[in-house]
Amino acid sequence: MKTTKRPIYFDYNATTPLHPLAFEAMRPYFTEEFGNPASLSHSYGWSANMAVEKAREQIALALHCQPKEIYFTSGATESNNLAILGLATRRGDQNDSAPHFITSQVEHKSVLEVYRFAQTRFGAEVTLVDPDRFGQVSLKSIQRAVKPNTRLISVMMANNEIGTINPIAEIGQWAKSQNILFHSDCAQSFGKLPIHVEDMAIDLLSLSGHKIYGPKGVGVLFVRSKNPTVELLPLLSGGTQEHGIRPGTLNVPGIVGLGAATELALSGMGAESERLKVLQKHLISGVLNQLPEASLNGHPTERLATNVSFSFRGLSADIFALGLNGLALSAGSACASGTSSPSHVLKAIGHSDQLARATVRLGLGRLTTFADIELAIDKIVEMVVKNRQISIA
Ligand code: PMP
């Protein structure tokens, strides 16, 4: 039988493979340990409950918060919805004036579209601040947008398309000084950068299992319990799980896998980040040195070690849409998958539609080797040079 060789995986910002040890930790909770963690009258339930509570502790340790501040969800999309709508649907403290919210143009759609929904459905007032040319959101831009009725600020810790890291501690501490709540989408940074919800003064934090070699369909919303106490209105009704904030039987295997993946990410974070930085640097210089039309998107230094995004001036916009032979990378970060509209992030950093479309994102991760990087450089250069000749002809 002929087996086709699969392309090398360069899409770790989209998702990651489950870590084998996380899979092993999950396995019993699909089979013999199948109890409902809410069934506290027998040992099946106790065992499931203990496993969930262990995962809650593992994640709390990573965020430097209390286990009771961890709420399990289905992923970062749900966590972002719960954080934003959980506050937007609450009655204002300033009599009946509609609350005001601040977020940035470069957030994930699961933040931007939720704010749009809050605006049209609940009359929330929303200000979108512009990033700088590297996609970074400054405290100054937030300060310019603030109003007396600002209730919440949402700024992601690191961008999923271009990898730029935002000054989260600076924004969080200032928000705290103004008694404004601060939410950060940490789907891309959790497990890769150190996060400390006290030092960073974060009140609400979203994260996702499948970005850190954990399972898909599980995530967390951290909700601060004191200083200040954040009160959310739940999006779902019908159960008392997760203090009624997120009712429904818990996804026990998923939660166990997320806990295990968190512990693994934390223990190897420093060494893995240093290893990836070397690979990232090699990839960036390898492409930029050979292709004058190439530019790196995102911040030159304040960026995730797992992300490289290039745009190519003067190239046909569609050459990457078909993918690069042998490389599983994302041209879909340039165009939201399934649509032809250019990325809102690349537009926000000033790219034309054409340049935004002539963009590729490579996500680096646990299984990426130096040889993979060398091959990626060769393939990208070859593709661009070939396309350059076609454009001239
Ligand atoms: N926020 C960011 C920054 C992301 O990268 C993603 C995943 N693409 C999400 C939110 C959504 O996460 P999930 O897939 O867990 O819903």
mmCIF file of C-alpha atoms in Angstrom, residues 105-106 109 130-133 135 161-162 297 311 333-334 340-357 359:
data_model
loop_
_atom_site.group_PDB
_atom_site.id
_atom_site.type_symbol
_atom_site.label_atom_id
_atom_site.label_comp_id
_atom_site.label_asym_id
_atom_site.label_seq_id
_atom_site.Cartn_x
_atom_site.Cartn_y
_atom_site.Cartn_z
ATOM 1 C CA GLN A 105 -8.461 45.814 17.127
ATOM 2 C CA VAL A 106 -6.146 42.791 17.213
ATOM 3 C CA LYS A 109 -12.776 37.031 17.041
ATOM 4 C CA ASP A 130 -5.486 50.647 17.567
ATOM 5 C CA PRO A 131 -2.218 48.782 18.064
ATOM 6 C CA ASP A 132 1.146 50.142 16.902
ATOM 7 C CA ARG A 133 2.759 48.857 13.694
ATOM 8 C CA GLY A 135 0.534 44.927 16.716
ATOM 9 C CA GLU A 161 -1.514 35.632 14.235
ATOM 10 C CA ILE A 162 1.665 37.647 14.689
ATOM 11 C CA ASN A 297 5.023 40.680 11.060
ATOM 12 C CA SER A 311 4.450 38.962 4.419
ATOM 13 C CA SER A 333 -4.278 33.379 9.687
ATOM 14 C CA ALA A 334 -4.042 35.831 6.864
ATOM 15 C CA SER A 340 -11.603 35.433 1.572
ATOM 16 C CA SER A 341 -11.574 38.525 3.743
ATOM 17 C CA PRO A 342 -8.074 39.526 4.770
ATOM 18 C CA SER A 343 -7.042 39.215 8.413
ATOM 19 C CA HIS A 344 -8.278 41.995 10.719
ATOM 20 C CA VAL A 345 -4.974 41.781 12.616
ATOM 21 C CA LEU A 346 -2.836 42.384 9.524
ATOM 22 C CA LYS A 347 -5.161 45.201 8.449
ATOM 23 C CA ALA A 348 -4.847 46.740 11.932
ATOM 24 C CA ILE A 349 -1.044 46.894 11.582
ATOM 25 C CA GLY A 350 -1.434 48.743 8.303
ATOM 26 C CA HIS A 351 -1.229 46.015 5.646
ATOM 27 C CA SER A 352 -3.113 46.422 2.375
ATOM 28 C CA ASP A 353 -5.553 43.620 1.478
ATOM 29 C CA GLN A 354 -2.987 42.373 -1.014
ATOM 30 C CA LEU A 355 -0.106 42.245 1.490
ATOM 31 C CA ALA A 356 -2.334 40.726 4.170
ATOM 32 C CA ARG A 357 -3.176 37.926 1.773
ATOM 33 C CA THR A 359 1.195 36.276 4.350
#
